[in-house]
Amino acid sequence: MGAYHDDLHDAAEPDGRALRLGIGGPVGSGKTALVAALCRSLGPSLRLGVVTNDIYTTEDADFLRRAGVIDPERIQAVQTGCCPHTAIRDDIAANIDAVETLEERFGPLDLVIVESGGDNLTATFSRGLADRQIFVLDVSGGDKVPRKGGPGVTTADLLVINKTDLAPMVGADLTVMSRDAAAVREGRPVLFTSIREDRSAHMVAQWVTDMVDVWRHEHGVAHHHGLSAHGASTHGASTHGASARRVPEGVSLDDLSADGISIDGVIVDGISADGLSADGISVDGVAADGISAGGVSPERKEHEEHEEQPSRPVTAP
Amino acid sequence: MDGMRGDPAALLLLADSRLPAGGHAHSGGVEEAVRLGTVTDVDDLARFLRGRLATAGLVTAALSAAACELAAGEPDLVGGPGSGGEAGERATAVAPGPHAPPARPYAADASWRTGVNGGPGAAAGVAAAEDVRRRLWRRLDDEADARTASPAQREAARTQGRLLLRTARRLWPSAALDTLARAIPEGPHHPIALGAAAASAGCEPQQAALAAAYTSVTGPATAAVRLLGLDPVTVHRLLADLAPALNDAAHAACASLMDTVLTEPVLTDTALIDGVPTDGAPMDTTLTGKTPADPALGDPALGDPALGGPAGIDTPPGDAGPPPGDAPGAARAEWRGGWAGLPGHSAPALDLLAEGHLANPMKLFVS
Amino acid sequence: MAGGGTRLETLRSDPPLTLRQTGPHRVHLVSTGAGPLRGDHLDLGVDVAPGTSLEVCSVAATLVLPGLAEAPSIMLVRARVGAGATLRFSPEPTVLAAGCSHHLVVRLSLAEDATVLWREEIVFGRHGERPGRCQARFDATVAGRPLLRQNLVVGEETVDGSPAVYGDARCVGSTLVAGPAWRPSPEDKRERRAVVGEGWAALPLAGPGVLVSALGADAVQLRRRLERGEDAAASHATG
């Protein structure tokens, strides 16, 4: 790694640079799969960079490189010296360096994703490193996890609950997870997904696209001319022009993420506890579909799948 | 901290492992030593740390002291941090303590740094002075390169230096740090950044040396606690036992800086900084009968003029001869030729560990 | 020595270190007395004129002995290699007998396109013996720029047996291979990669050279490791 800058900018200065998106969560929850999915969805329309924080290997970085979802040169791996949470929260210097290295080499960029090393529920990104952060849980960790809260679950700008297809097998009740998450997150959005089935994580991708649009709007990042429309896989997503139109001037990112539901056309939904009922969420249908769709065994690794499958998002009505 | 006049609180901040500058991810060779089984317990670790301090620790301490001194000569730091410009007026505020480097004759004349004497050509003079300062930083960084044979260690040192410099520029903004960043955009060696940060924070060279010596053992000690599950109190006891050796290393580092400067010719031509005849090589001083500047050998016997006797070699023409006198233009600079004689204590095992670590894909630490 | 063909021009020496020409381009150092002993000052100057080549070897290992004096023994080697010239300096090892106190100082000054192979081997005492003390300093410059500056300290409590310094090795050695063929490419922003073997590494320097560094249980193993490293260093050469 190495940033061969003409000059070193003050890292705290957000104007004119890419949105920095942190993706955290426990080991095995699907962070790397989500990063790959976002690269797949957003790569055609956004200028991307990725920083991985592997615990003991460069496995995550290698997986992304092999997946072919992004130019391998645009992936920077950071070692964290046994302390993944330190590297994203207390001493973010190495991650900042990696982000700035990407921006120097490939900039201007629209989005730099920083994937944390798998850590516990208390690990969150420093605001000095990530402008927005996603926390990823999976249903196999047990449906009590959202209730236990912790800064990752409660304060992340977006909570993604992954591997919904496994819910029936592990006895996880998505309704419970939804209700608990909503209760501790004070209206911040939650998305249920199965990246194994929706290889483009299109709902999450749409949320990220909107965050990038607002960021550009607020911080004056030059638009990338010649943008193509989103690929067919991100159905429901729009081109940048359209997104920019949807987000009225003066609406701040904070307003949007706090409302969650107010972004028109976006499937992101702030799930409120009282709006939920057992039949309000198509838990059964999704779980059943999840199994029947491919007859995929839960052991099957996410990265063994290459075909795009239709998404089965679980959302509140 | 006898004789230290710099800001002790700033030193604490600088040496604190919580300083967010990426240090926590470097094991200083411990991770590979643990993997290979050459460090397995507290006794091994004690020997590891003592040897590391006597070699890499001493070298980084000396380089940090040199960098601190160089930074302290920058326009806005002469007279202490925050004192602003008017370098010439402030220059006399540099007062040596018993162990601080002596006031240099040239410290009182900082006009070359700012080009304040430039008159009509002042702007060009400022640019030229900036250029000279950059070349001085690069030259000092070259000295760090020459003392770091392992490319893996150079890379780790530059990574840490780049991270520290970025952090320091936000904590203690100064022209010295800005110049250093521009001079070495890929990142200076860590001790160079540390010395410049120390000066900007208000520390003196010996404090910079102490911070460097300290961090050369605390990082590896912490890594060993994490990797071997050692009792952290036992390991901190090792560090407490090393305290006298840390002080000694800081003293030795500054002594080496002083001795070499006092015995080496001060060159005054900018062309000598990174032109052809750059090296005020100890070889030349020996040949011309001066005291060989080799404090690292630490033995007065080497000061014996007998060493300076003729060896059947004439002084190479064009090598650092007598100062050529006034160079034209405002960018006249003194080159601190003493850098050549700073300690270069090598640790072959650390080199092998660093390269082995880099080649191993399974690792927790950067180095 | 002068240009054109290599011609040994000057060869002066006194015991205990005598020079013998053993080939058109080769000189052997011959020990003609015991030691060095404490208090001895030995001074060797080597000047390789532009365009010429020279090889310096020695007949046997140098055994550094204690002697009666308080002062350390000092070996000072000053070498200058001119433009386009080549020097191969590969004497037999220096053995630090118990009780010795030795300083070994090397100043190697290379012209811009000079080529050198410089080998140093230090053995920590004779068989089964604790070594005396040694402080070595090596300075190599290319056209005045620093290429390599190293100190080695042996026989001090701080470094002996430290897994950071020599580990359990009984000898340490290095070979500097330098010259225009090892100049880093200006486009190379990243460090060149080292070649690492069991107990040795060929370390590309920041400047135009490679340092082979090795540790060994005995002089034979050390030499073998250094030679492997020297082969690896040769493969780093570009020109």
Tab-separated table of C-alpha atoms in Angstrom, chain A residues 33-239:
chain	number	residue	atom	x	y	z
A	33	ALA	CA	-20.977	-11.091	0.215
A	34	LEU	CA	-22.786	-7.799	0.634
A	35	VAL	CA	-19.761	-5.867	-0.552
A	36	ALA	CA	-19.545	-8.123	-3.593
A	37	ALA	CA	-23.253	-7.643	-4.236
A	38	LEU	CA	-22.925	-3.867	-3.988
A	39	CYS	CA	-19.993	-3.902	-6.375
A	40	ARG	CA	-22.070	-5.950	-8.760
A	41	SER	CA	-25.034	-3.593	-8.519
A	42	LEU	CA	-23.281	-0.275	-8.338
A	43	GLY	CA	-20.143	-0.944	-10.332
A	44	PRO	CA	-21.742	-0.056	-13.657
A	45	SER	CA	-22.877	3.346	-12.441
A	46	LEU	CA	-20.605	4.435	-9.595
A	47	ARG	CA	-16.856	4.848	-9.346
A	48	LEU	CA	-15.993	2.464	-6.521
A	49	GLY	CA	-13.195	1.596	-4.171
A	50	VAL	CA	-13.157	-1.064	-1.468
A	51	VAL	CA	-11.091	-1.407	1.698
A	52	THR	CA	-11.141	-4.728	3.535
A	53	ASN	CA	-10.052	-5.316	7.130
A	54	ASP	CA	-9.251	-8.988	7.242
A	55	ILE	CA	-8.597	-10.609	10.568
A	56	TYR	CA	-5.930	-13.135	9.776
A	57	THR	CA	-5.676	-13.411	6.030
A	58	THR	CA	-6.379	-11.471	2.916
A	59	GLU	CA	-9.239	-13.861	2.301
A	60	ASP	CA	-11.924	-11.211	2.016
A	61	ALA	CA	-9.876	-9.135	-0.368
A	62	ASP	CA	-8.941	-12.252	-2.323
A	63	PHE	CA	-12.588	-13.321	-2.491
A	64	LEU	CA	-13.590	-9.963	-3.909
A	65	ARG	CA	-10.748	-10.045	-6.400
A	66	ARG	CA	-11.681	-13.532	-7.535
A	67	ALA	CA	-15.354	-12.657	-7.728
A	68	GLY	CA	-14.482	-10.298	-10.527
A	69	VAL	CA	-16.948	-7.699	-9.363
A	70	ILE	CA	-14.401	-4.907	-9.201
A	71	ASP	CA	-10.980	-4.074	-10.594
A	72	PRO	CA	-8.628	-5.847	-8.152
A	73	GLU	CA	-6.468	-2.736	-7.998
A	74	ARG	CA	-9.371	-0.921	-6.413
A	75	ILE	CA	-9.307	-3.176	-3.364
A	76	GLN	CA	-7.023	-2.308	-0.467
A	77	ALA	CA	-6.490	-4.775	2.370
A	78	VAL	CA	-5.701	-3.470	5.839
A	79	GLN	CA	-4.257	-5.587	8.663
A	80	THR	CA	-5.608	-4.806	12.085
A	81	GLY	CA	-3.202	-6.403	14.573
A	82	CYS	CA	-5.745	-8.607	16.359
A	83	CYS	CA	-8.036	-5.665	16.941
A	84	PRO	CA	-10.511	-5.142	14.099
A	85	HIS	CA	-12.649	-2.781	16.156
A	86	THR	CA	-9.616	-0.606	16.929
A	87	ALA	CA	-8.914	-0.162	13.246
A	88	ILE	CA	-12.406	1.150	12.483
A	89	ARG	CA	-13.089	3.049	15.664
A	90	ASP	CA	-10.166	4.085	17.883
A	91	ASP	CA	-7.217	4.266	15.525
A	92	ILE	CA	-8.536	4.656	12.039
A	93	ALA	CA	-5.260	5.867	10.543
A	94	ALA	CA	-4.542	2.774	8.459
A	95	ASN	CA	-8.063	2.742	7.048
A	96	ILE	CA	-7.993	6.439	6.263
A	97	ASP	CA	-4.691	5.870	4.530
A	98	ALA	CA	-6.160	3.054	2.475
A	99	VAL	CA	-9.203	5.138	1.512
A	100	GLU	CA	-7.063	8.094	0.511
A	101	THR	CA	-4.718	5.843	-1.411
A	102	LEU	CA	-7.672	4.651	-3.483
A	103	GLU	CA	-8.887	8.199	-4.011
A	104	GLU	CA	-5.443	9.335	-5.064
A	105	ARG	CA	-4.937	6.486	-7.490
A	106	PHE	CA	-8.409	6.228	-8.971
A	107	GLY	CA	-10.177	9.387	-7.939
A	108	PRO	CA	-12.476	11.036	-8.123
A	109	LEU	CA	-14.574	8.223	-6.713
A	110	ASP	CA	-18.253	8.199	-5.823
A	111	LEU	CA	-18.178	5.583	-3.102
A	112	VAL	CA	-15.534	3.894	-1.003
A	113	ILE	CA	-16.760	0.896	0.946
A	114	VAL	CA	-14.825	-0.022	4.096
A	115	GLU	CA	-15.584	-3.536	5.260
A	116	SER	CA	-14.670	-4.183	8.871
A	117	GLY	CA	-13.188	-7.374	10.180
A	118	GLY	CA	-15.839	-9.533	11.809
A	119	ASP	CA	-16.305	-8.323	15.320
A	120	ASN	CA	-18.785	-8.181	18.147
A	121	LEU	CA	-21.986	-6.223	18.474
A	122	THR	CA	-20.296	-3.227	20.045
A	123	ALA	CA	-18.120	-2.466	17.058
A	124	THR	CA	-19.083	0.608	15.121
A	125	PHE	CA	-17.252	2.830	12.696
A	126	SER	CA	-15.795	6.105	13.774
A	127	ARG	CA	-17.483	9.044	12.073
A	128	GLY	CA	-13.966	10.085	11.177
A	129	LEU	CA	-13.753	7.076	8.888
A	130	ALA	CA	-17.282	6.303	7.677
A	131	ASP	CA	-19.849	8.879	6.648
A	132	ARG	CA	-22.554	6.248	6.700
A	133	GLN	CA	-22.523	2.728	8.028
A	134	ILE	CA	-24.383	-0.503	7.536
A	135	PHE	CA	-24.459	-3.206	10.183
A	136	VAL	CA	-25.046	-6.736	8.928
A	137	LEU	CA	-26.592	-9.478	11.059
A	138	ASP	CA	-27.757	-12.861	9.935
A	139	VAL	CA	-30.675	-14.901	11.128
A	140	SER	CA	-28.517	-17.870	12.074
A	141	GLY	CA	-27.039	-15.886	14.927
A	142	GLY	CA	-30.411	-16.239	16.602
A	143	ASP	CA	-33.452	-14.038	16.513
A	144	LYS	CA	-32.594	-12.479	19.879
A	145	VAL	CA	-29.619	-10.582	18.510
A	146	PRO	CA	-31.491	-7.420	17.522
A	147	ARG	CA	-33.104	-7.249	20.945
A	148	LYS	CA	-29.671	-7.382	22.581
A	149	GLY	CA	-28.887	-4.224	20.729
A	150	GLY	CA	-25.382	-2.862	21.006
A	151	PRO	CA	-24.114	0.162	19.115
A	152	GLY	CA	-23.855	-1.670	15.796
A	153	VAL	CA	-27.480	-2.723	15.823
A	154	THR	CA	-28.913	0.438	17.307
A	155	THR	CA	-26.942	3.218	15.660
A	156	ALA	CA	-26.008	1.999	12.186
A	157	ASP	CA	-27.628	4.035	9.434
A	158	LEU	CA	-28.950	0.826	7.969
A	159	LEU	CA	-29.388	-2.556	9.617
A	160	VAL	CA	-29.295	-5.449	7.183
A	161	ILE	CA	-30.532	-8.806	8.379
A	162	ASN	CA	-29.130	-11.366	5.998
A	163	LYS	CA	-29.724	-15.029	5.185
A	164	THR	CA	-33.484	-14.866	5.567
A	165	ASP	CA	-33.608	-18.049	3.525
A	166	LEU	CA	-32.129	-19.882	6.494
A	167	ALA	CA	-34.729	-18.645	8.966
A	168	PRO	CA	-36.910	-21.760	9.036
A	169	MET	CA	-33.893	-24.009	9.342
A	170	VAL	CA	-32.425	-22.221	12.296
A	171	GLY	CA	-35.753	-21.513	13.890
A	172	ALA	CA	-35.388	-17.759	13.638
A	173	ASP	CA	-38.529	-15.723	13.763
A	174	LEU	CA	-38.156	-12.806	11.381
A	175	THR	CA	-41.142	-11.096	12.888
A	176	VAL	CA	-39.470	-11.032	16.230
A	177	MET	CA	-36.252	-9.742	14.703
A	178	SER	CA	-38.062	-7.010	12.873
A	179	ARG	CA	-40.000	-5.901	15.888
A	180	ASP	CA	-36.975	-5.929	18.175
A	181	ALA	CA	-34.798	-4.115	15.686
A	182	ALA	CA	-37.406	-1.463	15.148
A	183	ALA	CA	-37.784	-1.023	18.871
A	184	VAL	CA	-34.110	-0.330	19.461
A	185	ARG	CA	-33.431	1.623	16.273
A	186	GLU	CA	-35.847	4.481	16.717
A	187	GLY	CA	-37.077	4.434	13.176
A	188	ARG	CA	-33.782	3.927	11.398
A	189	PRO	CA	-34.230	1.567	8.463
A	190	VAL	CA	-33.938	-2.194	8.522
A	191	LEU	CA	-33.700	-4.412	5.480
A	192	PHE	CA	-34.169	-8.140	5.320
A	193	THR	CA	-32.346	-9.874	2.547
A	194	SER	CA	-30.839	-13.058	1.323
A	195	ILE	CA	-27.760	-12.191	-0.644
A	196	ARG	CA	-27.419	-15.814	-1.535
A	197	GLU	CA	-30.584	-15.461	-3.533
A	198	ASP	CA	-30.396	-11.820	-4.511
A	199	ARG	CA	-26.866	-11.608	-5.798
A	200	SER	CA	-27.168	-7.897	-6.300
A	201	ALA	CA	-28.696	-7.036	-2.942
A	202	HIS	CA	-30.689	-4.546	-4.892
A	203	MET	CA	-32.578	-3.025	-2.020
A	204	VAL	CA	-29.416	-2.313	-0.130
A	205	ALA	CA	-27.869	-1.069	-3.360
A	206	GLN	CA	-30.727	1.344	-3.805
A	207	TRP	CA	-30.300	2.654	-0.287
A	208	VAL	CA	-26.588	3.162	-0.934
A	209	THR	CA	-27.304	4.891	-4.253
A	210	ASP	CA	-29.570	7.331	-2.511
A	211	MET	CA	-26.984	7.990	0.154
A	212	VAL	CA	-24.402	8.699	-2.551
A	213	ASP	CA	-26.774	11.068	-4.325
A	214	VAL	CA	-27.437	13.039	-1.182
A	215	TRP	CA	-23.733	13.094	-0.362
A	216	ARG	CA	-22.905	14.505	-3.759
A	217	HIS	CA	-25.601	17.039	-3.403
A	218	GLU	CA	-24.302	18.204	-0.062
A	219	HIS	CA	-20.586	18.011	-0.711
A	220	GLY	CA	-20.299	18.928	-4.338
A	221	VAL	CA	-18.709	15.821	-5.737
A	222	ALA	CA	-18.485	16.102	-9.487
A	223	HIS	CA	-20.956	13.910	-11.271
A	224	HIS	CA	-19.604	11.116	-13.308
A	225	HIS	CA	-20.557	11.888	-16.861
A	226	GLY	CA	-21.562	9.109	-19.123
A	227	LEU	CA	-23.201	7.171	-16.375
A	228	SER	CA	-25.173	4.262	-17.549
A	229	ALA	CA	-28.453	3.365	-16.019
A	230	HIS	CA	-28.368	0.756	-13.353
A	231	GLY	CA	-28.219	-2.743	-14.587
A	232	ALA	CA	-31.363	-4.745	-14.899
A	233	SER	CA	-30.486	-6.574	-11.740
A	234	THR	CA	-31.141	-3.522	-9.650
A	235	HIS	CA	-34.758	-3.306	-10.517
A	236	GLY	CA	-36.470	-0.351	-9.117
A	237	ALA	CA	-33.261	1.595	-9.042
A	238	SER	CA	-32.887	4.634	-11.182
A	239	THR	CA	-30.184	6.488	-12.960
